[in-house]
Coordinates of C-alpha atoms in Angstrom, one line a residue:
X1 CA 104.9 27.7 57.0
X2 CA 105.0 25.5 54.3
X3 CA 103.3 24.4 50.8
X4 CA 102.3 20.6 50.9
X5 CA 100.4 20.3 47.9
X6 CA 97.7 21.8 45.5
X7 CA 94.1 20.5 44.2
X8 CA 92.5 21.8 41.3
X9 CA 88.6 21.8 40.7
X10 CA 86.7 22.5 37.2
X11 CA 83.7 24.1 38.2
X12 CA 81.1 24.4 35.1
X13 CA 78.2 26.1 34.7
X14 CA 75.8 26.0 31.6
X15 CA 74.7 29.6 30.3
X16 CA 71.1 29.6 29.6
X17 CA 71.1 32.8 27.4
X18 CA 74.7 33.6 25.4
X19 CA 75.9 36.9 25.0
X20 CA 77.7 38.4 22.5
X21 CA 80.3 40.7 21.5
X22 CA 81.8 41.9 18.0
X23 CA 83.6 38.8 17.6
X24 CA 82.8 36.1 20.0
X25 CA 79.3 34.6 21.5
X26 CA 79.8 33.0 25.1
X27 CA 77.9 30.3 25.4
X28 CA 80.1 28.4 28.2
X29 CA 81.1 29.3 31.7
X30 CA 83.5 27.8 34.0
X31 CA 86.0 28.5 36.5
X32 CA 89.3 26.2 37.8
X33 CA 89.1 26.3 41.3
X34 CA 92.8 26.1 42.7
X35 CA 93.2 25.5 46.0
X36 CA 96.9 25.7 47.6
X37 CA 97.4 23.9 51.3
X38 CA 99.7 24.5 54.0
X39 CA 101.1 22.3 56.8
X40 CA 100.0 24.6 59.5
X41 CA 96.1 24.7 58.2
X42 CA 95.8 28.3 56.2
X43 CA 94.8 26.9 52.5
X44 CA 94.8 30.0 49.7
X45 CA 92.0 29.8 46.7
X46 CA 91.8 31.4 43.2
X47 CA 89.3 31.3 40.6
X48 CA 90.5 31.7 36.9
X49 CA 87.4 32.2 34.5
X50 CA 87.2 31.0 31.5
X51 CA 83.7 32.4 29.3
X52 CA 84.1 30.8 26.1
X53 CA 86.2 27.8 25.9
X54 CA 84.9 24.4 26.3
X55 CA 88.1 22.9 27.3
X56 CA 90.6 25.8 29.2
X57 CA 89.8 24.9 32.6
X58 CA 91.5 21.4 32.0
X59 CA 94.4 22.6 30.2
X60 CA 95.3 24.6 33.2
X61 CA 94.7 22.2 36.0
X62 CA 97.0 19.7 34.4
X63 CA 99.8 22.4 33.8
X64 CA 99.1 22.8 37.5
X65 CA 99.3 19.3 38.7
X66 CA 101.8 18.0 36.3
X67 CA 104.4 21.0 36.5
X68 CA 103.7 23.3 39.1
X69 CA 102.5 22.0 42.1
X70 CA 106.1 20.0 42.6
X71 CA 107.9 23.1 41.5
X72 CA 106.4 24.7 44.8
X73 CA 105.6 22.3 47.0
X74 CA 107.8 22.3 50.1
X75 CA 108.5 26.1 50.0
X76 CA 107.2 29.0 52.1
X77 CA 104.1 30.7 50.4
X78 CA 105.5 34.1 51.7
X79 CA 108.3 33.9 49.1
X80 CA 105.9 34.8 46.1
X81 CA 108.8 36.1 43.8
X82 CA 111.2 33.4 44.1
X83 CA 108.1 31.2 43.6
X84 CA 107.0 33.3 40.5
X85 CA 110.9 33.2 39.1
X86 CA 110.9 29.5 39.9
X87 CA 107.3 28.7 38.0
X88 CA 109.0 30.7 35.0
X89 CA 111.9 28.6 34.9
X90 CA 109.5 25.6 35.2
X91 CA 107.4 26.5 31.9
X92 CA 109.8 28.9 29.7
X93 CA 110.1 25.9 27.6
X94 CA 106.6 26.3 26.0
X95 CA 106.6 29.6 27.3
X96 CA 105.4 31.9 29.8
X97 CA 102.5 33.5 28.1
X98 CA 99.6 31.9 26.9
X99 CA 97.9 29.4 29.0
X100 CA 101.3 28.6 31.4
X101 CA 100.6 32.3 32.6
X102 CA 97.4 31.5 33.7
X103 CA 98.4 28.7 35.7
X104 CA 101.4 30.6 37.0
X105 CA 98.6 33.4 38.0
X106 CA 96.2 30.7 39.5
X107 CA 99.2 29.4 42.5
X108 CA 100.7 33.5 42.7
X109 CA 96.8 34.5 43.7
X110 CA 96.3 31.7 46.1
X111 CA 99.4 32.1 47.7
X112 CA 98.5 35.9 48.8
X113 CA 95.4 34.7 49.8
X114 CA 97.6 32.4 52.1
X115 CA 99.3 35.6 53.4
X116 CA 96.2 37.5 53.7
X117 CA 94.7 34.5 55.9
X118 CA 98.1 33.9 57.8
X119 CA 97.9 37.4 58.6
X120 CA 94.2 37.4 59.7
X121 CA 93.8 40.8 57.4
X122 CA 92.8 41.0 54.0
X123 CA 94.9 40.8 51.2
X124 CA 94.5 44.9 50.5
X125 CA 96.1 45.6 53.8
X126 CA 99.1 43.2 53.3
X127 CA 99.6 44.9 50.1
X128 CA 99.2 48.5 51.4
X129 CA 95.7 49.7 50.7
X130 CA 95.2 52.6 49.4
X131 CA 91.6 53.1 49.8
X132 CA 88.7 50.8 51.2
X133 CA 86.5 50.5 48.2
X134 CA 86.8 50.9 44.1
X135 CA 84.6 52.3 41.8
X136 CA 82.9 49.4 39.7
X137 CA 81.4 49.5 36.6
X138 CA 78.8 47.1 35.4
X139 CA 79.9 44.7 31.9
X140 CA 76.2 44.2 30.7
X141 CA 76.1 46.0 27.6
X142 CA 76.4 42.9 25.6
X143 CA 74.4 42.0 22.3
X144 CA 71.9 39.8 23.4
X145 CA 69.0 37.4 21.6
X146 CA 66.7 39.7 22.8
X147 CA 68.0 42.9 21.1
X148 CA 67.5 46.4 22.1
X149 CA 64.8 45.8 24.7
X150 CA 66.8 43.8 26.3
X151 CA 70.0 45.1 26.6
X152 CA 68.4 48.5 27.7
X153 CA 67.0 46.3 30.9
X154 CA 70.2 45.2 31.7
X155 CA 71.7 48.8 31.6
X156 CA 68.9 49.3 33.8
X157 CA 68.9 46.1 36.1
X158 CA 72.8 47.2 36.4
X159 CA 71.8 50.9 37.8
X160 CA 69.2 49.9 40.1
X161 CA 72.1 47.3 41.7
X162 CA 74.0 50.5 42.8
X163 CA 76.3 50.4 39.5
X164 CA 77.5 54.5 38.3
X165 CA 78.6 53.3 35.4
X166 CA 78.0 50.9 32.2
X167 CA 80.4 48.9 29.2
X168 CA 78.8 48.4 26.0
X169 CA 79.7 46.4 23.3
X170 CA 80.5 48.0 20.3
X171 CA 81.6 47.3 16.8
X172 CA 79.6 44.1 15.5
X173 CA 77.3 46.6 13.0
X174 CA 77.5 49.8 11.5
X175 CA 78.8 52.9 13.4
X176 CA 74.7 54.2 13.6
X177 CA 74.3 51.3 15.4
X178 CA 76.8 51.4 17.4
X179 CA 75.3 55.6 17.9
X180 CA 71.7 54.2 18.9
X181 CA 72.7 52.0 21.7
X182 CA 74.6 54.6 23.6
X183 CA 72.3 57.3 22.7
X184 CA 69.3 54.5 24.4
X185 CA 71.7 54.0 27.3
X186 CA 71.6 58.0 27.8
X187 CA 67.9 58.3 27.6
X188 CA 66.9 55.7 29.7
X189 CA 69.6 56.4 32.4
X190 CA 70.5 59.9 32.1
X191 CA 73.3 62.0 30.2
X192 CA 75.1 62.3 33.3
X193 CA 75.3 58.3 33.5
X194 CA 78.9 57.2 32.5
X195 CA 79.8 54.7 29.7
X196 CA 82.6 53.1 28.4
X197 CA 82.7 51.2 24.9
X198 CA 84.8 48.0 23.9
X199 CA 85.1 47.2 20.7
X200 CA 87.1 43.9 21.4
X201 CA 89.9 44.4 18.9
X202 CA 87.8 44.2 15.9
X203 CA 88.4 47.6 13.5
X204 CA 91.5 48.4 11.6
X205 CA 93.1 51.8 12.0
X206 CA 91.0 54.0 9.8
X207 CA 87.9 52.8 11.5
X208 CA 88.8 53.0 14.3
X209 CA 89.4 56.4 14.2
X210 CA 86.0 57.0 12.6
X211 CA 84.5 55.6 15.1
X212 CA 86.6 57.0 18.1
X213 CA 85.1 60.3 16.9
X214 CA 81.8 59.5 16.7
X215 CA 82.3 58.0 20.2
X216 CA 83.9 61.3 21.6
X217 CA 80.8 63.3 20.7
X218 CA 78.2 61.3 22.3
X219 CA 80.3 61.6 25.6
X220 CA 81.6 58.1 25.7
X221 CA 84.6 57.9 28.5
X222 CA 86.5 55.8 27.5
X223 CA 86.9 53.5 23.9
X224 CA 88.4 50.1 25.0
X225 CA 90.7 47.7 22.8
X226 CA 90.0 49.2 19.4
X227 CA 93.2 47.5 17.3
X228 CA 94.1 44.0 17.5
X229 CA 97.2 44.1 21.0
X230 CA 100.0 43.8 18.8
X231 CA 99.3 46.9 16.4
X232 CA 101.1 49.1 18.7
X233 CA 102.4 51.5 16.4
X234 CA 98.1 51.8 15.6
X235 CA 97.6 52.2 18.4
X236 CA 100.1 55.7 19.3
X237 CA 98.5 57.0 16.3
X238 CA 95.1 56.8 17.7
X239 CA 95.8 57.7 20.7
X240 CA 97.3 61.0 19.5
X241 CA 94.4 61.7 17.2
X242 CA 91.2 61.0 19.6
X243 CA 90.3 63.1 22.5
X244 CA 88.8 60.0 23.9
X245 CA 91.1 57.9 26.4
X246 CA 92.8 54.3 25.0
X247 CA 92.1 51.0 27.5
X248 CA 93.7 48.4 26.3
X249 CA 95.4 45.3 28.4
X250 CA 93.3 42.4 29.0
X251 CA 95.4 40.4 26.2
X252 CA 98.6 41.3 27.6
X253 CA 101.2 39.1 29.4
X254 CA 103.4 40.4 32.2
X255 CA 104.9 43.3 33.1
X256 CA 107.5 43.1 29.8
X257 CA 104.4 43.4 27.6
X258 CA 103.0 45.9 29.6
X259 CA 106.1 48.2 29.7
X260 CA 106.5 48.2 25.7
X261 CA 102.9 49.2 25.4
X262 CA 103.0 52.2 27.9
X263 CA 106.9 53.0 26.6
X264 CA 105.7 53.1 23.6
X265 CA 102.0 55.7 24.4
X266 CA 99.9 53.8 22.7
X267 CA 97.5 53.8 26.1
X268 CA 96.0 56.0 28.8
X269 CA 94.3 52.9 30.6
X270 CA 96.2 50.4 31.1
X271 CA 93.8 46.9 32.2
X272 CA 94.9 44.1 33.3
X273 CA 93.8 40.7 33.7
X274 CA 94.3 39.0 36.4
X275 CA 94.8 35.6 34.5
X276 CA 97.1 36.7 31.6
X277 CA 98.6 39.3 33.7
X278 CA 100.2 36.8 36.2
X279 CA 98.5 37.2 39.7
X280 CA 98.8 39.5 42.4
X281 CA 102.8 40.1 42.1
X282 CA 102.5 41.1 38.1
X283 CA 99.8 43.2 38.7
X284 CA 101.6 45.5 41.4
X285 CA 104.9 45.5 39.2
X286 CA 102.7 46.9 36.4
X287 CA 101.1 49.1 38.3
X288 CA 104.2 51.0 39.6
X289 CA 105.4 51.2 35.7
X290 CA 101.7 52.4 34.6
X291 CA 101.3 54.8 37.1
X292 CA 105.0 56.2 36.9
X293 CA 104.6 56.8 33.2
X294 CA 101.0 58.4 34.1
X295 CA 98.5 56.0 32.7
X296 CA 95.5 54.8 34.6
X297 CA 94.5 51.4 35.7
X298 CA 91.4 49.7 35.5
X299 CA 91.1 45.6 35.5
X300 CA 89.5 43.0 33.4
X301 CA 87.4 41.2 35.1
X302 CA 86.1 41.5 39.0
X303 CA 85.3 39.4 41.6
X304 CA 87.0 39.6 45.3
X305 CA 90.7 38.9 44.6
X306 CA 90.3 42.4 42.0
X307 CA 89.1 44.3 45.0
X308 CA 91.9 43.3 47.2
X309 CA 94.4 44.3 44.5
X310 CA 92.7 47.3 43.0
X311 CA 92.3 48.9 46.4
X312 CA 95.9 48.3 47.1
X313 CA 96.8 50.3 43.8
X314 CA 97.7 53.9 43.6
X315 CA 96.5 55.0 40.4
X316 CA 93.4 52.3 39.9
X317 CA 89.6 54.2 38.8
X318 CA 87.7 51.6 38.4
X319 CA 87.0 47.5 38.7
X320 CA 85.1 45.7 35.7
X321 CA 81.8 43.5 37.3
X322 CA 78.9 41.9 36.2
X323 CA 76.1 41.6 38.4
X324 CA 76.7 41.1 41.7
X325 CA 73.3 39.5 42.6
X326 CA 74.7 37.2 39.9
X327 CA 78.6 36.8 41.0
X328 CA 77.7 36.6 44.3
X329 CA 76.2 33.1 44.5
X330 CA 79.3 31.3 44.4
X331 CA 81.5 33.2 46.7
X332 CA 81.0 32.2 50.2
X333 CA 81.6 35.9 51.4
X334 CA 79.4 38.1 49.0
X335 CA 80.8 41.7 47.6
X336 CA 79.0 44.7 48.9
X337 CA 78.8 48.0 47.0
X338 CA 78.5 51.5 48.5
X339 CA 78.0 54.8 46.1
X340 CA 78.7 52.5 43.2
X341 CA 82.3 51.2 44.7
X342 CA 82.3 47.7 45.6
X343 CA 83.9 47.4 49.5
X344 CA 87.0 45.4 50.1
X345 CA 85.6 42.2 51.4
X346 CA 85.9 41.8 55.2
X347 CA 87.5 38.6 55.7
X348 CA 91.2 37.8 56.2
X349 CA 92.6 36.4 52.6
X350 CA 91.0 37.7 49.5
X351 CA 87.5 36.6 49.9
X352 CA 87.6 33.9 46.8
X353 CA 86.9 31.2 48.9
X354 CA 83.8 29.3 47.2
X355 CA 80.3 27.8 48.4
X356 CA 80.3 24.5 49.3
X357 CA 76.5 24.6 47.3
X358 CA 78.2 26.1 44.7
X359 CA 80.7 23.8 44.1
X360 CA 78.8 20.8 44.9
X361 CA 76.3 21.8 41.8
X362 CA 79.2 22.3 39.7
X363 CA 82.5 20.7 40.1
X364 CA 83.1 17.9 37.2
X365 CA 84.7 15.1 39.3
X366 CA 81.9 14.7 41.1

């Protein structure tokens, strides 16, 4: 089998009601749908989201079609890490974090989702799954224009979907704020409902630790990227003061950045995501280091291709999602959750393959 060429599609879709968190409002969604072909008829598809910039989707289609799609082009999609070594060696000039990553990321997912299809299994199983379905938690604890009321209905919206568990955004006003909408979350859900808080980077050390505290005594499970990523040496020190865990990851590149942060202990969830991370291969080499030095793994993000790779993951707890009534429109194979774990989707590939509708609505070449 052989690679003989790659098509990029910028899908956009407006957002009717922004979100946001304690630093950014998301008032654009899009994906770059990249689709790899073979010469014997099995084509592999990823979808890299981008929430809040206007232009991303078309910075990393033309790092795909200018510089990537000859660099593999021609070789056998089963040979992901020489294809991976050769994609670094194609962008190390302007570097292989930043946006090249998620280009790189974009042709490594598609090309297991050739091998899953080749293979006429899932993706999971060509890995070596682990387990059949992941625990999912639901991302809808944004600040939105309709305040309190409204975010408790998504909590609520997000439970009666099957979801065990809830992410909040914290951090944007004062810590008794930031006390109220868990407490609300608890009330209208129960105590015995979980949730995780993500302050998107935005304290410093000292408040950080106040709030970490504060977080630990309403029962909060976990208190996600507190400190800007590159305060690492922050970042230990928290970690050694709190009882509460550390998740931190979604801004990381590779497994090198990955290893320095768990070397150093400044996490006890690591979560990567699946565009800065660098596809399916990164994401099993950082696994192996997370889970040898003892960390857990959770992801950034959800969708199909997570599931394949979470359930193929030793030491994974739990996917990120939003709705799936809402993710599931553009996917041609929907997700399916049992007892709050989302099912490993039961086509060969990794189930990213999108709706014709979908894309017809969307794509901007049309």
């Amino acid at each position: 089998m052989k690679i003989t060429g790659v098509e990029t599609i910028v899908l956009k879709k407006p957002v009717e009601h922004p979100v946001s968190d304690s630093l950014h409002t998301y008032d654009v969604g899009g994906h770059l749908l990249t689709k790899v072909r073979t010469d014997e008829g099995v084509t592999g598809t990823a979808l890299t989201y981008f929430g809040r910039i206007h232009s991303g989707m078309e910075t990393v289609k033309l790092i795909i079609d200018r510089e990537l799609s000859e660099v593999i082009r021609g070789q056998d999609p089963h040979m992901v890490r020489k294809i991976r070594n050769d994609m670094y060696v194609a962008t190390e000039y302007y570097g292989t974090v930043g946006v090249a990553n998620f280009a790189i990321a974009a042709i490594d997912n598609a090309l297991w989702d050739i091998m899953g299809k080749a293979a006429g299994l899932p993706t999971a199983m060509v890995l070596g799954a682990r387990r059949e379905a992941i625990p999912a938690y639901a991302m809808v604890g944004w600040y939105y224009g309709g305040g309190m009321k409204e975010f408790i209905k998504q909590c609520e919206d997000a439970a009666s979907e099957g979801f065990g568990a809830v992410k909040l955004k914290v951090g944007r006003d004062s810590l008794a704020e930031d006390q109220e909408r868990i407490r609300a979350i608890h009330k209208a859900l129960g105590e015995e409902f979980r949730v995780m808080v993500d302050a998107n980077c935005i304290f410093d050390e000292a408040e950080a630790l106040r709030r970490g505290h504060a977080y630990e005594e309403l029962g909060v499970y976990w208190f996600e990227e507190p400190l800007q990523p590159y305060m690492r040496d922050s970042h230990v020190r928290l970690r050694d003061k709190l009882r509460i865990p550390i998740a931190v990851g979604e801004n990381y590149y590779t497994r090198h950045q990955f290893y320095d942060v768990i070397r150093s202990g400044g996490a006890s969830i690591v979560q990567p995501d699946n565009r800065r991370a660098g596809g399916v291969t990164e994401w099993m080499d950082i696994a192996a280091v997370s889970e040898a030095a003892g960390c857990k793994l959770a992801s950034h993000g959800g969708g199909p291709g997570n599931v394949n790779v979470l359930c193929a993951i030793e030491n994974a707890i739990y996917m990120e999602s939003g709705s799936l009534a809402k993710e599931n429109e553009m996917f041609v194979t929907p997700l399916r959750m049992e007892k709050g774990c989302i099912l490993i989707p039961d086509v060969p590939g990794m189930g990213t393959d999108v709706d014709e509708t979908y894309m017809k609505l969307y794509r901007m070449d049309r």
